[in-house]
Structures are given as C-alpha cells and as structure tokens.
Amino acid sequence: MNKVDFDKLMQGQMKDAQGKTLLLHCCCAPCSSACLERLKDVFKITVLFYNPNIEDEEYQKRKAELKRLIGETGWADFMDCDHDTDEFYSIVAGLEDLKEGGARCLKCFELRLAKTAELAKDFDYFTTTLTISPLKNAKAINDIGFALGREKWLFSDFKKCDGYLRSLQLSKKFGLYRQNYCGCIFSKRDL
C-alpha cells in the first residue's frame, strides 16, 4: 500500500498559490515557527489560535508566545477565537481514558479544523500546524481537513523536510516557551 506524500501534495498546491490567503490553525509558537517560515513567502497568512482543548493558564502562555513570535517576525496576522473548554469536554465525553493519539485526539482535531474551515470562508486556503508533530497522525489530520474543505484544504506534513527539527532550532533562536504535551489535561496526565 502506497502512503500519500502530503508534503509533495502541498508543494504542488503552492506552485500556483503565490499571494493567496491562508488561514493557518496554530496550536503553539514552537510548532507554528517552522510552518510559518516555510509558508510566508508564498501566502498572505492569518494565524488562527483556536484551541479549546488547552486549559486556561497553558492557553494564555501559548497564545502570548504565538503573538510574540508573530510580532517579532511579521510573518502573519493574528486571529483569536473564544476559549471555551466546555466545547472540548463535550466532544470527548466518554473518551477521557483512551490513550493519546486515539479517538479522543481525532475528535479534538475535527473540532479545531471544523472551526478553522468555518472561519476560512474568506480565505483561499486553510490548514493546520498540527502535522509538524512526530506524535500526530498526518494522514488523519489531512483526511479530516480535506473532508471539511476540499478545494480550500492545503495538504501538509510539516514534519517532513526536517520541519520538526527546524521548529526546535527556531524555538531556541526566538527563546520560545516550549511545552512537552499537546495541551489537554489528558495528555498532561499521560506524561
């Protein structure tokens, strides 16, 4: 069975995307750094910080760091959403005890990407930084995004081309707060 090369698909989409608008769902500054660096010369980017899975104190830290990164680099504009953890807890009810990377995570991806797709109506493309993590399933994320946005979905596997390594380097360069879990209390519990 051949695996889909989502990075190659993205490269193909980017060939005709110069100057197009992109709504980029971001989970944190470290993950966003390498994605933004890679996309900034092609797209006019607006970063969307929508993460109802993240508890309030952690949410505020991550949001502040992302805004600082954008302010220092000028790589994107910033869009914030309401922070309502009840949305997250509602969709993962009954899945709390599942292992990281399973059905609970898929529900969380779907929640965040559905909101991104909804807000992307005035954008040419939308995607997420979630595929930069070696712990996230790029195929599942791309399948969800494509189902939600078809022609607007920008395929990605940002961990390819040393994307995750580059995010570590940029985190160090900008002195970014770097966390060791996805943000939800369930992933923190499993550390």
CSV table of C-alpha atoms in Angstrom, one decimal:
chain,number,residue,atom,x,y,z
A,1,MET,CA,0.0,0.0,0.0
A,2,ASN,CA,1.4,3.4,-1.0
A,3,LYS,CA,1.5,6.1,1.6
A,4,VAL,CA,0.3,9.5,0.5
A,5,ASP,CA,3.1,12.1,0.5
A,6,PHE,CA,1.2,15.1,1.9
A,7,ASP,CA,4.3,17.3,1.7
A,8,LYS,CA,4.6,16.6,-2.0
A,9,LEU,CA,0.8,17.4,-2.4
A,10,MET,CA,1.4,20.7,-0.6
A,11,GLN,CA,4.4,21.6,-2.8
A,12,GLY,CA,2.2,21.1,-5.8
A,13,GLN,CA,-0.6,23.3,-4.4
A,14,MET,CA,1.9,26.0,-3.5
A,15,LYS,CA,3.2,26.3,-7.1
A,16,ASP,CA,0.0,28.2,-8.1
A,17,ALA,CA,-0.7,29.9,-4.7
A,18,GLN,CA,1.6,32.9,-4.8
A,19,GLY,CA,-0.1,35.8,-2.9
A,20,LYS,CA,-3.1,33.7,-2.0
A,21,THR,CA,-4.6,33.9,1.5
A,22,LEU,CA,-4.2,31.2,4.1
A,23,LEU,CA,-5.9,30.7,7.4
A,24,LEU,CA,-3.4,28.6,9.5
A,25,HIS,CA,-4.7,27.0,12.6
A,26,CYS,CA,-1.9,27.1,15.2
A,27,CYS,CA,-1.5,25.2,18.5
A,28,CYS,CA,1.6,26.9,19.8
A,29,ALA,CA,4.5,29.1,18.8
A,30,PRO,CA,7.1,26.4,18.6
A,31,CYS,CA,5.1,24.3,16.1
A,32,SER,CA,4.0,27.4,14.2
A,33,SER,CA,7.5,28.7,13.8
A,34,ALA,CA,8.8,26.3,11.1
A,35,CYS,CA,5.4,26.2,9.4
A,36,LEU,CA,5.2,29.9,9.1
A,37,GLU,CA,8.8,30.2,7.9
A,38,ARG,CA,8.0,27.7,5.2
A,39,LEU,CA,4.8,29.3,4.0
A,40,LYS,CA,5.4,33.0,4.5
A,41,ASP,CA,7.0,33.6,1.1
A,42,VAL,CA,4.0,32.1,-0.8
A,43,PHE,CA,0.9,33.0,1.2
A,44,LYS,CA,-0.6,36.0,3.0
A,45,ILE,CA,-1.1,34.2,6.3
A,46,THR,CA,-3.5,34.8,9.1
A,47,VAL,CA,-2.8,32.6,12.2
A,48,LEU,CA,-5.9,31.3,14.0
A,49,PHE,CA,-5.4,30.4,17.6
A,50,TYR,CA,-8.4,28.2,18.4
A,51,ASN,CA,-7.6,25.5,21.0
A,52,PRO,CA,-10.5,24.7,23.4
A,53,ASN,CA,-8.6,21.6,24.4
A,54,ILE,CA,-6.0,23.6,26.3
A,55,GLU,CA,-6.6,24.6,30.0
A,56,ASP,CA,-6.7,28.3,30.7
A,57,GLU,CA,-3.2,29.0,32.2
A,58,GLU,CA,-1.5,27.0,29.5
A,59,TYR,CA,-3.7,28.5,26.8
A,60,GLN,CA,-2.7,32.0,27.9
A,61,LYS,CA,1.0,31.1,27.8
A,62,ARG,CA,0.8,29.6,24.4
A,63,LYS,CA,-1.3,32.5,23.0
A,64,ALA,CA,1.2,35.1,24.3
A,65,GLU,CA,4.2,33.3,22.8
A,66,LEU,CA,2.5,32.9,19.4
A,67,LYS,CA,1.6,36.6,19.4
A,68,ARG,CA,5.2,37.5,20.4
A,69,LEU,CA,6.6,35.3,17.6
A,70,ILE,CA,4.3,36.9,15.0
A,71,GLY,CA,5.1,40.4,16.4
A,72,GLU,CA,8.9,39.7,16.1
A,73,THR,CA,8.8,38.2,12.7
A,74,GLY,CA,5.9,39.9,10.9
A,75,TRP,CA,5.2,36.5,9.2
A,76,ALA,CA,1.4,36.6,9.7
A,77,ASP,CA,-1.6,38.4,11.1
A,78,PHE,CA,-3.3,37.0,14.2
A,79,MET,CA,-6.9,35.9,14.7
A,80,ASP,CA,-8.1,34.7,18.1
A,81,CYS,CA,-11.2,32.7,19.0
A,82,ASP,CA,-13.2,32.4,22.1
A,83,HIS,CA,-11.7,30.0,24.6
A,84,ASP,CA,-14.4,27.6,25.7
A,85,THR,CA,-13.0,24.3,27.2
A,86,ASP,CA,-16.6,23.1,27.5
A,87,GLU,CA,-16.7,22.5,23.7
A,88,PHE,CA,-13.7,20.2,24.0
A,89,TYR,CA,-15.0,18.3,27.1
A,90,SER,CA,-18.4,17.9,25.4
A,91,ILE,CA,-17.0,16.2,22.3
A,92,VAL,CA,-14.6,13.9,24.2
A,93,ALA,CA,-17.1,12.8,26.8
A,94,GLY,CA,-16.6,9.1,27.3
A,95,LEU,CA,-13.2,9.1,25.7
A,96,GLU,CA,-11.2,10.5,28.6
A,97,ASP,CA,-9.4,7.3,29.5
A,98,LEU,CA,-8.3,6.5,26.0
A,99,LYS,CA,-4.6,6.5,25.1
A,100,GLU,CA,-3.1,9.6,23.5
A,101,GLY,CA,-3.4,9.5,19.7
A,102,GLY,CA,-6.7,7.6,19.5
A,103,ALA,CA,-10.3,8.5,19.1
A,104,ARG,CA,-10.2,11.4,21.6
A,105,CYS,CA,-7.5,13.1,19.6
A,106,LEU,CA,-9.4,12.6,16.3
A,107,LYS,CA,-12.4,14.3,17.9
A,108,CYS,CA,-10.2,17.2,19.0
A,109,PHE,CA,-8.6,17.6,15.5
A,110,GLU,CA,-12.1,17.6,14.0
A,111,LEU,CA,-13.4,20.2,16.4
A,112,ARG,CA,-10.5,22.6,15.8
A,113,LEU,CA,-10.4,22.0,12.0
A,114,ALA,CA,-14.2,22.4,11.7
A,115,LYS,CA,-13.9,25.9,13.3
A,116,THR,CA,-11.0,26.7,11.0
A,117,ALA,CA,-12.9,25.7,7.9
A,118,GLU,CA,-15.9,27.7,9.1
A,119,LEU,CA,-13.7,30.8,9.5
A,120,ALA,CA,-11.8,30.2,6.3
A,121,LYS,CA,-14.8,31.2,4.0
A,122,ASP,CA,-13.0,34.5,3.0
A,123,PHE,CA,-9.6,32.7,2.6
A,124,ASP,CA,-8.2,30.9,-0.4
A,125,TYR,CA,-6.8,28.0,1.7
A,126,PHE,CA,-6.7,26.7,5.3
A,127,THR,CA,-4.6,24.2,7.1
A,128,THR,CA,-3.0,23.5,10.5
A,129,THR,CA,0.4,23.3,12.1
A,130,LEU,CA,-0.6,20.0,13.9
A,131,THR,CA,1.2,17.9,11.3
A,132,ILE,CA,4.6,19.1,12.4
A,133,SER,CA,4.5,16.9,15.5
A,134,PRO,CA,6.0,13.5,15.2
A,135,LEU,CA,3.3,12.4,17.6
A,136,LYS,CA,0.4,13.4,15.4
A,137,ASN,CA,-1.1,11.4,12.6
A,138,ALA,CA,-0.7,13.5,9.4
A,139,LYS,CA,-3.0,11.2,7.4
A,140,ALA,CA,-5.8,11.5,9.9
A,141,ILE,CA,-5.4,15.3,10.1
A,142,ASN,CA,-5.3,15.6,6.3
A,143,ASP,CA,-8.3,13.4,5.9
A,144,ILE,CA,-10.3,15.5,8.3
A,145,GLY,CA,-9.2,18.8,6.8
A,146,PHE,CA,-10.0,17.6,3.2
A,147,ALA,CA,-13.4,16.4,4.2
A,148,LEU,CA,-14.2,19.8,5.7
A,149,GLY,CA,-12.7,22.0,3.0
A,150,ARG,CA,-12.0,20.0,-0.2
A,151,GLU,CA,-10.6,22.7,-2.6
A,152,LYS,CA,-9.6,25.0,0.2
A,153,TRP,CA,-7.6,22.5,2.2
A,154,LEU,CA,-3.9,22.8,2.0
A,155,PHE,CA,-2.4,19.4,2.5
A,156,SER,CA,0.6,19.2,4.8
A,157,ASP,CA,3.0,17.0,6.7
A,158,PHE,CA,5.2,19.8,8.1
A,159,LYS,CA,7.4,17.2,10.0
A,160,LYS,CA,8.9,16.3,6.5
A,161,CYS,CA,11.9,18.2,5.2
A,162,ASP,CA,13.2,18.3,8.8
A,163,GLY,CA,10.3,20.5,9.8
A,164,TYR,CA,10.2,19.4,13.4
A,165,LEU,CA,14.0,19.8,13.7
A,166,ARG,CA,13.6,23.3,12.3
A,167,SER,CA,10.9,24.1,14.9
A,168,LEU,CA,13.4,23.2,17.6
A,169,GLN,CA,16.0,25.5,16.1
A,170,LEU,CA,13.6,28.4,15.7
A,171,SER,CA,12.3,27.8,19.3
A,172,LYS,CA,15.8,28.2,20.5
A,173,LYS,CA,16.5,31.2,18.3
A,174,PHE,CA,13.4,33.1,19.5
A,175,GLY,CA,13.6,31.8,23.1
A,176,LEU,CA,10.1,30.3,22.8
A,177,TYR,CA,8.2,28.7,25.6
A,178,ARG,CA,8.1,25.0,24.6
A,179,GLN,CA,5.7,22.6,26.3
A,180,ASN,CA,6.0,18.8,26.3
A,181,TYR,CA,2.3,17.9,25.8
A,182,CYS,CA,-0.5,18.7,23.4
A,183,GLY,CA,-2.3,20.9,25.9
A,184,CYS,CA,-5.3,18.9,27.1
A,185,ILE,CA,-5.3,17.6,30.7
A,186,PHE,CA,-5.5,14.0,29.4
A,187,SER,CA,-2.2,14.3,27.5
A,188,LYS,CA,-0.6,16.0,30.5
A,189,ARG,CA,-1.8,13.2,32.7
A,190,ASP,CA,0.0,10.7,30.5
A,191,LEU,CA,3.4,12.3,30.7
